Structures are given as C-alpha cells and as structure tokens.
C-alpha cells in the first residue's frame, strides 16, 4: 500500500488543476507514484477533478495495472501514466488536461516555439508535439500507445523528461509531469501560460523570432541546472 501522505498530495493536485482552470468537468487527471510500493494513485474515471478527495483515489500496480486498492474504476488514461513512470524514473507525478491553449496547439499538430524567457524557465527548447497515432495503435491498446508515443517523441528529439516536462499528444492534448504531483501541476500551469503567450505573440507577428540559444540556456539552467540559483535554498542547504 502506498504512503497516506501521497493520497492527500494527489487529491490536492487534482483539485488544483480544476482551480487553475486547466480542466472542465472530468476532462483530466493527476496521478502520483510510490516507487517503493510499486504503485500509483490516480483519479477515478469520469469524476470531476474539483471534487476529488484522498479516499476517492484508485491505487494501481505499476507493473501490470491491476487495482490494488479502491472501489472505483481508475482513469482510462492510467496505462499512459504507468508507461511514463516506467520509462522515466525521475517522474513522481503526471498531469493530463485538455487546457484550452495547449490543446489548440496539439490539435494543430504544431510544437510550441521557444519565443521568450517564460518558456525558457520550463523547457530547454520547443514544447514537443507527437506524431499521429497509427490505426493499429488506436484500435489496439490505445492508452498504452499514447504513453509510448510520448516517450518516443522525447527520445527522438534527443530530449529528456527533465528538460521537456510536457508533450502535446497530437489531436488530443497535453501531458505534463514533474518530480512530485505538485510540480507536475506547476508544469501544466506553466505550459498553458506558455501556449497562450506564444499564440498571442504569433498573432501579433507571425514571423516573431525564437529566443536565442544563449538566453534560453541561461534561463533554464538558472532554475534547473547544476548551479541553479532561482528561488530559495532548501532547509538542508541553509543548514550547511
């Protein structure tokens, strides 16, 4: 069984994506993984994110997807979440939404170009968009194939789950992740803001240039690099 604290974190993260306007009705889900227990917690299928409490969550085995605890059916996107956790060990939380601007880029099949520092604070390059799923993938294990195409998209662009904390699944919507469910939510919020800013920028000037490589690297690394100095130090760093 997973740690009780994780239940509260995952439930709060599901409510947070609703509070931040990233989901409508039940169009989305958040999960969190307990790697020591070998399970993940995820929102039940069809329930509104805004109403999720700790006891509503379904616990699912990471290896084979069986329900370990919970009386409800887990989200239909559970195989996608499981695949991402198995492919990328640094991920602790996954968020799926149909947030308006990010979903629009996904439906257009266009990566979000890195135009400014808001983008560079979260992504070391464009926000990637996947290829279309093939007919056999759609008619087969569709949700698992969705996870596989996300992982394929990251690797085929020589990126990592850490420098690309979200992928737009073509004709579907965004999946975002992070070290914890709360960080995954932050990345999903940032993605929607980035998608909106890019859309409006290109509406003003369709030929707006990309941010320079130097500025992009500086902004990403000051927040995520080895010598990161954005924000406040951890309590352990303060004690040192």
PDB file of N, CA and C in Angstrom, residues 49-138:
ATOM      1  N   UNK A  49     -12.592  16.629 -11.385  1.00  0.00           N
ATOM      2  CA  UNK A  49     -11.340  16.852 -10.655  1.00  0.00           C
ATOM      3  C   UNK A  49     -11.557  17.699  -9.407  1.00  0.00           C
ATOM      4  N   UNK A  50     -12.451  18.672  -9.494  1.00  0.00           N
ATOM      5  CA  UNK A  50     -12.671  19.599  -8.387  1.00  0.00           C
ATOM      6  C   UNK A  50     -13.238  18.922  -7.155  1.00  0.00           C
ATOM      7  N   UNK A  51     -13.768  17.714  -7.309  1.00  0.00           N
ATOM      8  CA  UNK A  51     -14.444  17.047  -6.196  1.00  0.00           C
ATOM      9  C   UNK A  51     -13.643  15.897  -5.599  1.00  0.00           C
ATOM     10  N   UNK A  52     -12.409  15.716  -6.033  1.00  0.00           N
ATOM     11  CA  UNK A  52     -11.635  14.546  -5.623  1.00  0.00           C
ATOM     12  C   UNK A  52     -11.060  14.710  -4.214  1.00  0.00           C
ATOM     13  N   UNK A  53     -11.289  13.696  -3.383  1.00  0.00           N
ATOM     14  CA  UNK A  53     -10.698  13.624  -2.051  1.00  0.00           C
ATOM     15  C   UNK A  53      -9.752  12.438  -1.977  1.00  0.00           C
ATOM     16  N   UNK A  54      -8.962  12.343  -0.923  1.00  0.00           N
ATOM     17  CA  UNK A  54      -7.981  11.259  -0.794  1.00  0.00           C
ATOM     18  C   UNK A  54      -8.583   9.865  -0.917  1.00  0.00           C
ATOM     19  N   UNK A  55      -9.773   9.664  -0.351  1.00  0.00           N
ATOM     20  CA  UNK A  55     -10.374   8.333  -0.354  1.00  0.00           C
ATOM     21  C   UNK A  55     -10.975   7.951  -1.704  1.00  0.00           C
ATOM     22  N   UNK A  56     -11.084   8.922  -2.622  1.00  0.00           N
ATOM     23  CA  UNK A  56     -11.633   8.631  -3.947  1.00  0.00           C
ATOM     24  C   UNK A  56     -10.601   7.971  -4.866  1.00  0.00           C
ATOM     25  N   UNK A  57      -9.331   8.158  -4.567  1.00  0.00           N
ATOM     26  CA  UNK A  57      -8.280   7.722  -5.471  1.00  0.00           C
ATOM     27  C   UNK A  57      -8.193   6.200  -5.576  1.00  0.00           C
ATOM     28  N   UNK A  58      -7.763   5.750  -6.744  1.00  0.00           N
ATOM     29  CA  UNK A  58      -7.589   4.321  -7.000  1.00  0.00           C
ATOM     30  C   UNK A  58      -6.090   4.028  -7.018  1.00  0.00           C
ATOM     31  N   UNK A  59      -5.688   2.978  -6.313  1.00  0.00           N
ATOM     32  CA  UNK A  59      -4.282   2.566  -6.294  1.00  0.00           C
ATOM     33  C   UNK A  59      -4.089   1.430  -7.288  1.00  0.00           C
ATOM     34  N   UNK A  60      -3.101   1.607  -8.154  1.00  0.00           N
ATOM     35  CA  UNK A  60      -2.882   0.686  -9.268  1.00  0.00           C
ATOM     36  C   UNK A  60      -1.436   0.197  -9.253  1.00  0.00           C
ATOM     37  N   UNK A  61      -1.227  -1.078  -9.526  1.00  0.00           N
ATOM     38  CA  UNK A  61       0.121  -1.627  -9.583  1.00  0.00           C
ATOM     39  C   UNK A  61       0.857  -1.084 -10.802  1.00  0.00           C
ATOM     40  N   UNK A  62       2.087  -0.675 -10.579  1.00  0.00           N
ATOM     41  CA  UNK A  62       2.875  -0.095 -11.656  1.00  0.00           C
ATOM     42  C   UNK A  62       3.258  -1.133 -12.699  1.00  0.00           C
ATOM     43  N   UNK A  63       3.459  -2.369 -12.294  1.00  0.00           N
ATOM     44  CA  UNK A  63       3.958  -3.370 -13.234  1.00  0.00           C
ATOM     45  C   UNK A  63       2.891  -3.910 -14.183  1.00  0.00           C
ATOM     46  N   UNK A  64       1.686  -4.188 -13.667  1.00  0.00           N
ATOM     47  CA  UNK A  64       0.689  -4.813 -14.532  1.00  0.00           C
ATOM     48  C   UNK A  64      -0.657  -4.092 -14.581  1.00  0.00           C
ATOM     49  N   UNK A  65      -0.810  -3.007 -13.847  1.00  0.00           N
ATOM     50  CA  UNK A  65      -2.030  -2.219 -13.929  1.00  0.00           C
ATOM     51  C   UNK A  65      -3.199  -2.734 -13.114  1.00  0.00           C
ATOM     52  N   UNK A  66      -3.005  -3.757 -12.305  1.00  0.00           N
ATOM     53  CA  UNK A  66      -4.124  -4.275 -11.516  1.00  0.00           C
ATOM     54  C   UNK A  66      -4.480  -3.277 -10.412  1.00  0.00           C
ATOM     55  N   UNK A  67      -5.747  -3.240 -10.051  1.00  0.00           N
ATOM     56  CA  UNK A  67      -6.200  -2.364  -8.971  1.00  0.00           C
ATOM     57  C   UNK A  67      -5.805  -2.995  -7.639  1.00  0.00           C
ATOM     58  N   UNK A  68      -5.054  -2.251  -6.847  1.00  0.00           N
ATOM     59  CA  UNK A  68      -4.577  -2.710  -5.540  1.00  0.00           C
ATOM     60  C   UNK A  68      -5.540  -2.273  -4.436  1.00  0.00           C
ATOM     61  N   UNK A  69      -6.070  -1.066  -4.561  1.00  0.00           N
ATOM     62  CA  UNK A  69      -6.998  -0.553  -3.557  1.00  0.00           C
ATOM     63  C   UNK A  69      -7.912   0.477  -4.206  1.00  0.00           C
ATOM     64  N   UNK A  70      -9.161   0.472  -3.777  1.00  0.00           N
ATOM     65  CA  UNK A  70     -10.140   1.422  -4.306  1.00  0.00           C
ATOM     66  C   UNK A  70     -11.329   0.691  -4.893  1.00  0.00           C
ATOM     67  N   UNK A  71     -12.494   1.299  -4.757  1.00  0.00           N
ATOM     68  CA  UNK A  71     -13.726   0.664  -5.219  1.00  0.00           C
ATOM     69  C   UNK A  71     -14.193   1.167  -6.577  1.00  0.00           C
ATOM     70  N   UNK A  72     -13.469   2.140  -7.126  1.00  0.00           N
ATOM     71  CA  UNK A  72     -13.890   2.708  -8.404  1.00  0.00           C
ATOM     72  C   UNK A  72     -12.960   2.276  -9.538  1.00  0.00           C
ATOM     73  N   UNK A  73     -13.427   2.485 -10.748  1.00  0.00           N
ATOM     74  CA  UNK A  73     -12.612   2.209 -11.935  1.00  0.00           C
ATOM     75  C   UNK A  73     -11.590   3.336 -12.083  1.00  0.00           C
ATOM     76  N   UNK A  74     -10.300   3.015 -12.266  1.00  0.00           N
ATOM     77  CA  UNK A  74      -9.307   4.083 -12.417  1.00  0.00           C
ATOM     78  C   UNK A  74      -9.476   4.806 -13.746  1.00  0.00           C
ATOM     79  N   UNK A  75      -8.893   5.983 -13.837  1.00  0.00           N
ATOM     80  CA  UNK A  75      -8.947   6.765 -15.073  1.00  0.00           C
ATOM     81  C   UNK A  75      -8.598   5.911 -16.282  1.00  0.00           C
ATOM     82  N   UNK A  76      -9.288   6.170 -17.377  1.00  0.00           N
ATOM     83  CA  UNK A  76      -8.986   5.444 -18.617  1.00  0.00           C
ATOM     84  C   UNK A  76      -7.576   5.742 -19.117  1.00  0.00           C
ATOM     85  N   UNK A  77      -6.986   6.845 -18.638  1.00  0.00           N
ATOM     86  CA  UNK A  77      -5.627   7.199 -19.042  1.00  0.00           C
ATOM     87  C   UNK A  77      -4.556   6.525 -18.186  1.00  0.00           C
ATOM     88  N   UNK A  78      -4.942   5.656 -17.273  1.00  0.00           N
ATOM     89  CA  UNK A  78      -3.981   5.023 -16.377  1.00  0.00           C
ATOM     90  C   UNK A  78      -2.830   4.328 -17.112  1.00  0.00           C
ATOM     91  N   UNK A  79      -3.066   3.583 -18.204  1.00  0.00           N
ATOM     92  CA  UNK A  79      -1.929   2.963 -18.899  1.00  0.00           C
ATOM     93  C   UNK A  79      -0.913   3.985 -19.429  1.00  0.00           C
ATOM     94  N   UNK A  80      -1.386   5.167 -19.808  1.00  0.00           N
ATOM     95  CA  UNK A  80      -0.458   6.223 -20.250  1.00  0.00           C
ATOM     96  C   UNK A  80       0.427   6.651 -19.089  1.00  0.00           C
ATOM     97  N   UNK A  81      -0.171   6.888 -17.939  1.00  0.00           N
ATOM     98  CA  UNK A  81       0.578   7.282 -16.750  1.00  0.00           C
ATOM     99  C   UNK A  81       1.582   6.193 -16.368  1.00  0.00           C
ATOM    100  N   UNK A  82       1.123   4.940 -16.343  1.00  0.00           N
ATOM    101  CA  UNK A  82       2.008   3.833 -15.981  1.00  0.00           C
ATOM    102  C   UNK A  82       3.220   3.768 -16.897  1.00  0.00           C
ATOM    103  N   UNK A  83       2.988   3.938 -18.177  1.00  0.00           N
ATOM    104  CA  UNK A  83       4.096   3.855 -19.130  1.00  0.00           C
ATOM    105  C   UNK A  83       5.109   4.969 -18.888  1.00  0.00           C
ATOM    106  N   UNK A  84       4.636   6.155 -18.616  1.00  0.00           N
ATOM    107  CA  UNK A  84       5.550   7.272 -18.371  1.00  0.00           C
ATOM    108  C   UNK A  84       6.384   7.035 -17.114  1.00  0.00           C
ATOM    109  N   UNK A  85       5.760   6.540 -16.064  1.00  0.00           N
ATOM    110  CA  UNK A  85       6.516   6.243 -14.842  1.00  0.00           C
ATOM    111  C   UNK A  85       7.567   5.165 -15.094  1.00  0.00           C
ATOM    112  N   UNK A  86       7.230   4.177 -15.887  1.00  0.00           N
ATOM    113  CA  UNK A  86       8.167   3.082 -16.141  1.00  0.00           C
ATOM    114  C   UNK A  86       9.300   3.516 -17.064  1.00  0.00           C
ATOM    115  N   UNK A  87       9.018   4.439 -17.960  1.00  0.00           N
ATOM    116  CA  UNK A  87      10.037   4.911 -18.912  1.00  0.00           C
ATOM    117  C   UNK A  87      10.974   5.940 -18.304  1.00  0.00           C
ATOM    118  N   UNK A  88      10.451   6.755 -17.376  1.00  0.00           N
ATOM    119  CA  UNK A  88      11.222   7.890 -16.860  1.00  0.00           C
ATOM    120  C   UNK A  88      11.254   7.853 -15.324  1.00  0.00           C
ATOM    121  N   UNK A  89      12.307   7.301 -14.748  1.00  0.00           N
ATOM    122  CA  UNK A  89      12.380   7.111 -13.289  1.00  0.00           C
ATOM    123  C   UNK A  89      12.360   8.405 -12.474  1.00  0.00           C
ATOM    124  N   UNK A  90      12.678   9.543 -13.077  1.00  0.00           N
ATOM    125  CA  UNK A  90      12.703  10.798 -12.319  1.00  0.00           C
ATOM    126  C   UNK A  90      11.306  11.382 -12.106  1.00  0.00           C
ATOM    127  N   UNK A  91      10.305  10.860 -12.795  1.00  0.00           N
ATOM    128  CA  UNK A  91       8.946  11.387 -12.697  1.00  0.00           C
ATOM    129  C   UNK A  91       8.268  10.873 -11.433  1.00  0.00           C
ATOM    130  N   UNK A  92       7.635  11.800 -10.684  1.00  0.00           N
ATOM    131  CA  UNK A  92       6.880  11.420  -9.493  1.00  0.00           C
ATOM    132  C   UNK A  92       5.409  11.743  -9.593  1.00  0.00           C
ATOM    133  N   UNK A  93       5.024  12.565 -10.576  1.00  0.00           N
ATOM    134  CA  UNK A  93       3.625  12.939 -10.770  1.00  0.00           C
ATOM    135  C   UNK A  93       3.359  13.209 -12.238  1.00  0.00           C
ATOM    136  N   UNK A  94       2.167  12.869 -12.705  1.00  0.00           N
ATOM    137  CA  UNK A  94       1.774  13.088 -14.103  1.00  0.00           C
ATOM    138  C   UNK A  94       0.414  13.788 -14.119  1.00  0.00           C
ATOM    139  N   UNK A  95       0.286  14.765 -14.999  1.00  0.00           N
ATOM    140  CA  UNK A  95      -0.951  15.527 -15.171  1.00  0.00           C
ATOM    141  C   UNK A  95      -1.391  15.451 -16.631  1.00  0.00           C
ATOM    142  N   UNK A  96      -2.661  15.162 -16.836  1.00  0.00           N
ATOM    143  CA  UNK A  96      -3.237  15.247 -18.182  1.00  0.00           C
ATOM    144  C   UNK A  96      -4.407  16.208 -18.141  1.00  0.00           C
ATOM    145  N   UNK A  97      -4.409  17.169 -19.056  1.00  0.00           N
ATOM    146  CA  UNK A  97      -5.524  18.105 -19.169  1.00  0.00           C
ATOM    147  C   UNK A  97      -5.895  18.279 -20.636  1.00  0.00           C
ATOM    148  N   UNK A  98      -6.977  18.997 -20.842  1.00  0.00           N
ATOM    149  CA  UNK A  98      -7.339  19.482 -22.171  1.00  0.00           C
ATOM    150  C   UNK A  98      -7.375  21.012 -22.108  1.00  0.00           C
ATOM    151  N   UNK A  99      -6.405  21.597 -21.406  1.00  0.00           N
ATOM    152  CA  UNK A  99      -6.381  23.053 -21.238  1.00  0.00           C
ATOM    153  C   UNK A  99      -6.404  23.726 -22.607  1.00  0.00           C
ATOM    154  N   UNK A 100      -7.120  24.826 -22.706  1.00  0.00           N
ATOM    155  CA  UNK A 100      -7.544  25.372 -23.997  1.00  0.00           C
ATOM    156  C   UNK A 100      -6.401  25.670 -24.958  1.00  0.00           C
ATOM    157  N   UNK A 101      -5.443  26.481 -24.543  1.00  0.00           N
ATOM    158  CA  UNK A 101      -4.388  26.892 -25.474  1.00  0.00           C
ATOM    159  C   UNK A 101      -3.467  25.737 -25.825  1.00  0.00           C
ATOM    160  N   UNK A 102      -3.069  24.948 -24.836  1.00  0.00           N
ATOM    161  CA  UNK A 102      -2.180  23.815 -25.116  1.00  0.00           C
ATOM    162  C   UNK A 102      -2.875  22.794 -26.004  1.00  0.00           C
ATOM    163  N   UNK A 103      -4.171  22.538 -25.759  1.00  0.00           N
ATOM    164  CA  UNK A 103      -4.911  21.593 -26.593  1.00  0.00           C
ATOM    165  C   UNK A 103      -5.053  22.113 -28.019  1.00  0.00           C
ATOM    166  N   UNK A 104      -5.163  23.431 -28.164  1.00  0.00           N
ATOM    167  CA  UNK A 104      -5.257  24.004 -29.512  1.00  0.00           C
ATOM    168  C   UNK A 104      -3.975  23.748 -30.316  1.00  0.00           C
ATOM    169  N   UNK A 105      -2.809  23.926 -29.661  1.00  0.00           N
ATOM    170  CA  UNK A 105      -1.542  23.607 -30.334  1.00  0.00           C
ATOM    171  C   UNK A 105      -1.478  22.124 -30.670  1.00  0.00           C
ATOM    172  N   UNK A 106      -1.957  21.266 -29.767  1.00  0.00           N
ATOM    173  CA  UNK A 106      -1.945  19.821 -30.023  1.00  0.00           C
ATOM    174  C   UNK A 106      -2.838  19.474 -31.209  1.00  0.00           C
ATOM    175  N   UNK A 107      -4.008  20.099 -31.288  1.00  0.00           N
ATOM    176  CA  UNK A 107      -4.929  19.838 -32.389  1.00  0.00           C
ATOM    177  C   UNK A 107      -4.389  20.368 -33.713  1.00  0.00           C
ATOM    178  N   UNK A 108      -3.624  21.454 -33.640  1.00  0.00           N
ATOM    179  CA  UNK A 108      -2.991  21.977 -34.855  1.00  0.00           C
ATOM    180  C   UNK A 108      -1.773  21.144 -35.264  1.00  0.00           C
ATOM    181  N   UNK A 109      -1.316  20.291 -34.342  1.00  0.00           N
ATOM    182  CA  UNK A 109      -0.149  19.461 -34.640  1.00  0.00           C
ATOM    183  C   UNK A 109       1.135  20.253 -34.717  1.00  0.00           C
ATOM    184  N   UNK A 110       1.217  21.339 -33.945  1.00  0.00           N
ATOM    185  CA  UNK A 110       2.394  22.204 -34.005  1.00  0.00           C
ATOM    186  C   UNK A 110       3.099  22.259 -32.657  1.00  0.00           C
ATOM    187  N   UNK A 111       4.418  22.104 -32.660  1.00  0.00           N
ATOM    188  CA  UNK A 111       5.159  22.337 -31.414  1.00  0.00           C
ATOM    189  C   UNK A 111       5.069  23.808 -31.040  1.00  0.00           C
ATOM    190  N   UNK A 112       5.174  24.102 -29.758  1.00  0.00           N
ATOM    191  CA  UNK A 112       5.138  25.489 -29.310  1.00  0.00           C
ATOM    192  C   UNK A 112       6.564  26.031 -29.349  1.00  0.00           C
ATOM    193  N   UNK A 113       6.834  27.015 -30.208  1.00  0.00           N
ATOM    194  CA  UNK A 113       8.214  27.508 -30.331  1.00  0.00           C
ATOM    195  C   UNK A 113       8.661  28.240 -29.074  1.00  0.00           C
ATOM    196  N   UNK A 114       9.946  28.165 -28.806  1.00  0.00           N
ATOM    197  CA  UNK A 114      10.521  28.867 -27.652  1.00  0.00           C
ATOM    198  C   UNK A 114      10.786  30.312 -28.055  1.00  0.00           C
ATOM    199  N   UNK A 115       9.880  31.195 -27.672  1.00  0.00           N
ATOM    200  CA  UNK A 115       9.952  32.588 -28.105  1.00  0.00           C
ATOM    201  C   UNK A 115      10.493  33.530 -27.038  1.00  0.00           C
ATOM    202  N   UNK A 116      10.414  33.136 -25.764  1.00  0.00           N
ATOM    203  CA  UNK A 116      10.828  34.071 -24.725  1.00  0.00           C
ATOM    204  C   UNK A 116      11.214  33.368 -23.438  1.00  0.00           C
ATOM    205  N   UNK A 117      11.491  34.166 -22.416  1.00  0.00           N
ATOM    206  CA  UNK A 117      12.042  33.632 -21.177  1.00  0.00           C
ATOM    207  C   UNK A 117      11.004  32.897 -20.323  1.00  0.00           C
ATOM    208  N   UNK A 118       9.718  33.231 -20.458  1.00  0.00           N
ATOM    209  CA  UNK A 118       8.703  32.464 -19.738  1.00  0.00           C
ATOM    210  C   UNK A 118       8.783  31.001 -20.148  1.00  0.00           C
ATOM    211  N   UNK A 119       8.903  30.773 -21.434  1.00  0.00           N
ATOM    212  CA  UNK A 119       9.056  29.430 -21.989  1.00  0.00           C
ATOM    213  C   UNK A 119      10.356  28.796 -21.491  1.00  0.00           C
ATOM    214  N   UNK A 120      11.452  29.555 -21.567  1.00  0.00           N
ATOM    215  CA  UNK A 120      12.780  29.029 -21.228  1.00  0.00           C
ATOM    216  C   UNK A 120      12.922  28.671 -19.759  1.00  0.00           C
ATOM    217  N   UNK A 121      12.086  29.229 -18.904  1.00  0.00           N
ATOM    218  CA  UNK A 121      12.127  28.874 -17.487  1.00  0.00           C
ATOM    219  C   UNK A 121      11.699  27.430 -17.240  1.00  0.00           C
ATOM    220  N   UNK A 122      11.016  26.823 -18.217  1.00  0.00           N
ATOM    221  CA  UNK A 122      10.474  25.478 -18.015  1.00  0.00           C
ATOM    222  C   UNK A 122      10.917  24.461 -19.053  1.00  0.00           C
ATOM    223  N   UNK A 123      11.253  24.901 -20.259  1.00  0.00           N
ATOM    224  CA  UNK A 123      11.583  23.975 -21.342  1.00  0.00           C
ATOM    225  C   UNK A 123      12.903  24.369 -21.991  1.00  0.00           C
ATOM    226  N   UNK A 124      13.765  23.373 -22.217  1.00  0.00           N
ATOM    227  CA  UNK A 124      15.030  23.632 -22.906  1.00  0.00           C
ATOM    228  C   UNK A 124      14.824  23.439 -24.418  1.00  0.00           C
ATOM    229  N   UNK A 125      13.902  24.197 -24.968  1.00  0.00           N
ATOM    230  CA  UNK A 125      13.586  24.112 -26.391  1.00  0.00           C
ATOM    231  C   UNK A 125      12.087  24.145 -26.600  1.00  0.00           C
ATOM    232  N   UNK A 126      11.625  23.964 -27.835  1.00  0.00           N
ATOM    233  CA  UNK A 126      10.187  23.982 -28.114  1.00  0.00           C
ATOM    234  C   UNK A 126       9.448  22.920 -27.298  1.00  0.00           C
ATOM    235  N   UNK A 127       8.168  23.173 -27.031  1.00  0.00           N
ATOM    236  CA  UNK A 127       7.317  22.129 -26.447  1.00  0.00           C
ATOM    237  C   UNK A 127       6.991  21.166 -27.577  1.00  0.00           C
ATOM    238  N   UNK A 128       7.365  19.916 -27.410  1.00  0.00           N
ATOM    239  CA  UNK A 128       7.263  18.940 -28.483  1.00  0.00           C
ATOM    240  C   UNK A 128       5.829  18.475 -28.700  1.00  0.00           C
ATOM    241  N   UNK A 129       5.535  18.118 -29.946  1.00  0.00           N
ATOM    242  CA  UNK A 129       4.228  17.541 -30.283  1.00  0.00           C
ATOM    243  C   UNK A 129       4.475  16.175 -30.894  1.00  0.00           C
ATOM    244  N   UNK A 130       3.648  15.220 -30.541  1.00  0.00           N
ATOM    245  CA  UNK A 130       3.845  13.853 -31.016  1.00  0.00           C
ATOM    246  C   UNK A 130       3.359  13.687 -32.455  1.00  0.00           C
ATOM    247  N   UNK A 131       3.716  12.569 -33.030  1.00  0.00           N
ATOM    248  CA  UNK A 131       3.141  12.185 -34.323  1.00  0.00           C
ATOM    249  C   UNK A 131       1.706  11.705 -34.109  1.00  0.00           C
ATOM    250  N   UNK A 132       0.983  11.546 -35.200  1.00  0.00           N
ATOM    251  CA  UNK A 132      -0.338  10.939 -35.114  1.00  0.00           C
ATOM    252  C   UNK A 132      -0.191   9.467 -34.742  1.00  0.00           C
ATOM    253  N   UNK A 133      -1.072   8.980 -33.920  1.00  0.00           N
ATOM    254  CA  UNK A 133      -1.097   7.544 -33.660  1.00  0.00           C
ATOM    255  C   UNK A 133      -1.585   6.804 -34.904  1.00  0.00           C
ATOM    256  N   UNK A 134      -0.972   5.662 -35.161  1.00  0.00           N
ATOM    257  CA  UNK A 134      -1.377   4.840 -36.294  1.00  0.00           C
ATOM    258  C   UNK A 134      -2.701   4.124 -35.997  1.00  0.00           C
ATOM    259  N   UNK A 135      -3.327   3.609 -37.053  1.00  0.00           N
ATOM    260  CA  UNK A 135      -4.607   2.922 -36.867  1.00  0.00           C
ATOM    261  C   UNK A 135      -4.473   1.741 -35.906  1.00  0.00           C
ATOM    262  N   UNK A 136      -3.397   0.952 -36.060  1.00  0.00           N
ATOM    263  CA  UNK A 136      -3.242  -0.216 -35.189  1.00  0.00           C
ATOM    264  C   UNK A 136      -3.050   0.198 -33.734  1.00  0.00           C
ATOM    265  N   UNK A 137      -2.425   1.356 -33.512  1.00  0.00           N
ATOM    266  CA  UNK A 137      -2.248   1.849 -32.148  1.00  0.00           C
ATOM    267  C   UNK A 137      -3.574   2.318 -31.556  1.00  0.00           C
ATOM    268  N   UNK A 138      -4.386   2.948 -32.370  1.00  0.00           N
ATOM    269  CA  UNK A 138      -5.691   3.433 -31.906  1.00  0.00           C
ATOM    270  C   UNK A 138      -6.643   2.271 -31.640  1.00  0.00           C
TER     271      UNK A 138
END
